[in-house]
PDB file of C-alpha atoms in Angstrom:
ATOM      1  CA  UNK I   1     144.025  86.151  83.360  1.00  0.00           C
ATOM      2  CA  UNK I   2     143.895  88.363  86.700  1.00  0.00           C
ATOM      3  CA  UNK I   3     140.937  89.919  85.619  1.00  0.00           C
ATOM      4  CA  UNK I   4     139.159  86.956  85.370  1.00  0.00           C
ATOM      5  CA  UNK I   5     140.366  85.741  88.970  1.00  0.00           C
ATOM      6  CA  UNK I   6     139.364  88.748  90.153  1.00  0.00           C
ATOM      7  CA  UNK I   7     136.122  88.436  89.269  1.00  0.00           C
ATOM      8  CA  UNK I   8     136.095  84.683  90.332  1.00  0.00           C
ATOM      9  CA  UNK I   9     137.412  85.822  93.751  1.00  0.00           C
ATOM     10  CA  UNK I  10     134.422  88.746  93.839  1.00  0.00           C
ATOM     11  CA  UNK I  11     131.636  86.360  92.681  1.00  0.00           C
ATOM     12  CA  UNK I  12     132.916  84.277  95.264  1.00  0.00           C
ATOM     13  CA  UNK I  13     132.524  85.950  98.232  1.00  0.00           C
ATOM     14  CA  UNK I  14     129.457  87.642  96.761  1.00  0.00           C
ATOM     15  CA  UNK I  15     127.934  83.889  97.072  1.00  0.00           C
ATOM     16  CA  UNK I  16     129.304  83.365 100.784  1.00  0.00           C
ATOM     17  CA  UNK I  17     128.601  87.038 102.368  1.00  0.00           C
ATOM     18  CA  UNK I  18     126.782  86.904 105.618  1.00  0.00           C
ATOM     19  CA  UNK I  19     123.013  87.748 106.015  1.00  0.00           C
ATOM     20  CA  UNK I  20     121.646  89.691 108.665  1.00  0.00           C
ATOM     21  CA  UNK I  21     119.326  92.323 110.026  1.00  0.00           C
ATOM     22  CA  UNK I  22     120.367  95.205 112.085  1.00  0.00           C
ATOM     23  CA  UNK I  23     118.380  97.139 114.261  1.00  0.00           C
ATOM     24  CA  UNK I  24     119.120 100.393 115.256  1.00  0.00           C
ATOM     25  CA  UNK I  25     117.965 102.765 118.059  1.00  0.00           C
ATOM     26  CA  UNK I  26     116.176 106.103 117.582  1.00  0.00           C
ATOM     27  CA  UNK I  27     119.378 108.063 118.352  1.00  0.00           C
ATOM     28  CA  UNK I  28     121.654 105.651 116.357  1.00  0.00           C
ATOM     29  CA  UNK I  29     123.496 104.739 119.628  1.00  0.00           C
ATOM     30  CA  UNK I  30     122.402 101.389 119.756  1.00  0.00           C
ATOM     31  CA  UNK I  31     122.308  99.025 117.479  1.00  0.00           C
ATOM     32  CA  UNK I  32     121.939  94.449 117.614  1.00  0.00           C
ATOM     33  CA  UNK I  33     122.168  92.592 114.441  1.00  0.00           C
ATOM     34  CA  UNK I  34     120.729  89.186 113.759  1.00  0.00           C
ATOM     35  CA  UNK I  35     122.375  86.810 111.686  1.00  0.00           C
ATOM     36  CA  UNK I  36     121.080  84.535 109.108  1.00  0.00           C
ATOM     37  CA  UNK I  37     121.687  80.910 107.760  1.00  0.00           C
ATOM     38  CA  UNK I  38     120.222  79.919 104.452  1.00  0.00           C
ATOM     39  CA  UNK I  39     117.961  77.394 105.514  1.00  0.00           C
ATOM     40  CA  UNK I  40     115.891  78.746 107.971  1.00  0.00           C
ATOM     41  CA  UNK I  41     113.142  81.103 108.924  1.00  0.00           C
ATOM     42  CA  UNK I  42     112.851  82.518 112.300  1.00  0.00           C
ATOM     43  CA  UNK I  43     110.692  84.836 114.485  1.00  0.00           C
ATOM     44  CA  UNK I  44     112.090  87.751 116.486  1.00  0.00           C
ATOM     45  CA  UNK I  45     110.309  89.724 119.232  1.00  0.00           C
ATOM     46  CA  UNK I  46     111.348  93.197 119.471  1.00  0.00           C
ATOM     47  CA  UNK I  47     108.349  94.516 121.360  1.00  0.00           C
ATOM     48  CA  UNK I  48     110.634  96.080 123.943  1.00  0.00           C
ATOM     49  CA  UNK I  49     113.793  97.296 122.212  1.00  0.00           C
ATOM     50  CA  UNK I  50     113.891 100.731 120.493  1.00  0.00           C
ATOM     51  CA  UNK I  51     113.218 100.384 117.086  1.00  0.00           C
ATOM     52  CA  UNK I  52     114.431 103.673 115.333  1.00  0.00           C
ATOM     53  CA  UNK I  53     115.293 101.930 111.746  1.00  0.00           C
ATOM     54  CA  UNK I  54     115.525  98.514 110.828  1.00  0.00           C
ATOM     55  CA  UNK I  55     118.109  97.109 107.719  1.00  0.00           C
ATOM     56  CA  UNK I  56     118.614  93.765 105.835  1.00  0.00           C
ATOM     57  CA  UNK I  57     121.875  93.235 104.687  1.00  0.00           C
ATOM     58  CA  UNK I  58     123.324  90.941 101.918  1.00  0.00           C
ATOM     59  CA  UNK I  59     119.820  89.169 101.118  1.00  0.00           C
ATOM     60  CA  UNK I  60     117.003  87.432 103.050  1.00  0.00           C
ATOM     61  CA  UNK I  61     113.628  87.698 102.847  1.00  0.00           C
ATOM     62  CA  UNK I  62     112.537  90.330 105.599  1.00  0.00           C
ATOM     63  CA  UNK I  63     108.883  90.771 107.032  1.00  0.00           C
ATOM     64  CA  UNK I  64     107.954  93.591 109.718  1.00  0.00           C
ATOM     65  CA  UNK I  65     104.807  92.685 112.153  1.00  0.00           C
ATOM     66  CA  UNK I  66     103.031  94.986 114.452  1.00  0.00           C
ATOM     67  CA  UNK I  67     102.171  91.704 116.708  1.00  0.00           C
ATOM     68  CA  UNK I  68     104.794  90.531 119.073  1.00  0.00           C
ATOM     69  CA  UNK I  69     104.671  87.018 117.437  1.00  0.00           C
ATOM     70  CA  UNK I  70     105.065  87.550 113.685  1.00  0.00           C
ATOM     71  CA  UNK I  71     101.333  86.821 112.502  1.00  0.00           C
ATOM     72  CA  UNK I  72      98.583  89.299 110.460  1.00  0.00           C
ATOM     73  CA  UNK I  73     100.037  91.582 108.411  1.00  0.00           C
ATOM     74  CA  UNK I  74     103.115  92.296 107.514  1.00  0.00           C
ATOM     75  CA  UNK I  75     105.340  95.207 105.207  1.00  0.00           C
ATOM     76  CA  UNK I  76     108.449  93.425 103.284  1.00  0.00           C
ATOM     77  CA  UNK I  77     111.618  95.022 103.112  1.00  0.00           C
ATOM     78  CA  UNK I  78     113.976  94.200 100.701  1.00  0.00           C
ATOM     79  CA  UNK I  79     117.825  93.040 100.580  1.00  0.00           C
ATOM     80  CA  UNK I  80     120.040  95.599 101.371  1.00  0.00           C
ATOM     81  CA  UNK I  81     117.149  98.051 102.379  1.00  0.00           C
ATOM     82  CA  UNK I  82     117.003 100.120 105.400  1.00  0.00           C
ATOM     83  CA  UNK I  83     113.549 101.655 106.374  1.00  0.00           C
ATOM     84  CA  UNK I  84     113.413 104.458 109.327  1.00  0.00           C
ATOM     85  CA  UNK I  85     110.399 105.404 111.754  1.00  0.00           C
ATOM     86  CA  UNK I  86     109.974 101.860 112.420  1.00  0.00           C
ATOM     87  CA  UNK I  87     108.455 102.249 116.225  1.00  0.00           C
ATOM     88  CA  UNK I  88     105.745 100.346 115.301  1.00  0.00           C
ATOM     89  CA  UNK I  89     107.415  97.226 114.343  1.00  0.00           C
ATOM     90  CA  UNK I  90     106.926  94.838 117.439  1.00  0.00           C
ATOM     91  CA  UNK I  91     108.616  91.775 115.650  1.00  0.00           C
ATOM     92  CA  UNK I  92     110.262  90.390 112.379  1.00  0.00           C
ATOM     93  CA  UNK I  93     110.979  87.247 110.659  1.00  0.00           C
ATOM     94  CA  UNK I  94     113.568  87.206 108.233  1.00  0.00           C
ATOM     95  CA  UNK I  95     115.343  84.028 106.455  1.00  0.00           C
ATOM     96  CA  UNK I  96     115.001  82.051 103.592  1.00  0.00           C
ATOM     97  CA  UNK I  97     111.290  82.618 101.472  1.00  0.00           C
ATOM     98  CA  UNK I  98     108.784  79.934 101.394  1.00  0.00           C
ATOM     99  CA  UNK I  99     108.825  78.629 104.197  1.00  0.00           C
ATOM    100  CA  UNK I 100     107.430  78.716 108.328  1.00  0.00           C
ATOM    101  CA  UNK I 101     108.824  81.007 110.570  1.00  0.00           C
ATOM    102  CA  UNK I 102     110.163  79.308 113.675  1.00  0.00           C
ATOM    103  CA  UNK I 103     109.567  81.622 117.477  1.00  0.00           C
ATOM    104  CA  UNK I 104     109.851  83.673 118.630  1.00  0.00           C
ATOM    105  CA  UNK I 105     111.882  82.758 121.596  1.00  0.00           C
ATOM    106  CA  UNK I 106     111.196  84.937 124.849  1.00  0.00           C
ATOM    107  CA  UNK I 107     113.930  87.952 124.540  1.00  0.00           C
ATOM    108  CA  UNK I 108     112.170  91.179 123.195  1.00  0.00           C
ATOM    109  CA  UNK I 109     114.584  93.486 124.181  1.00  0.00           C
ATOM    110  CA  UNK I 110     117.887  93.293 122.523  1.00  0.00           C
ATOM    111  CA  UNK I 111     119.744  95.845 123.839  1.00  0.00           C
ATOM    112  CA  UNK I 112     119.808  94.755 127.497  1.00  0.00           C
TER     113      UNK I 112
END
């Protein structure tokens, strides 16, 4: 009987864990993560923060742009994924597949 609430309690919070992406600086020093809802699919600009890796974390569907305003082409990253040399990355949408991005809003450097 504890074993199975256990595993209830795990699959659980499996189901609620937050999304995000974090983005960390060259060094490591630095780092901002963006948080996700399940619902939605937004834009961020990241043209002027230092872009050293980049990791999705608990699930989303992540998309890395060399324009400032998430269009052309893209690489996908997957869940729980981190990628490094990422420098070239000038923005990223990330949130639930299928569907339009929304922004990006007018902050492209996140570390300020």
């Amino acid at each position: 009987m504890y074993k199975s609430l256990l595993l209830l309690l795990g699959l659980g919070s499996s189901a609620f864990a937050a999304r995000s992406v974090i983005v960390r600086s060259n060094d490591g020093n630095q780092h901002f993560q963006f948080w996700l809802n399940d619902v939605d699919r937004y834009c961020y600009c990241v043209r002027d923060t230092q872009t050293g890796s980049i990791e999705g974390v608990n699930g989303g569907v992540i998309r890395l742009f060399s324009s400032s305003d998430c269009t052309g082409n893209y690489q996908t990253i997957g869940s729980d994924e981190r990628i490094y040399n990422t420098q070239w990355v000038n923005s990223f949408s990330y949130g639930a597949g299928g569907i339009a991005s929304g922004g990006p809003g007018p902050r492209c450097n996140w570390y300020a």
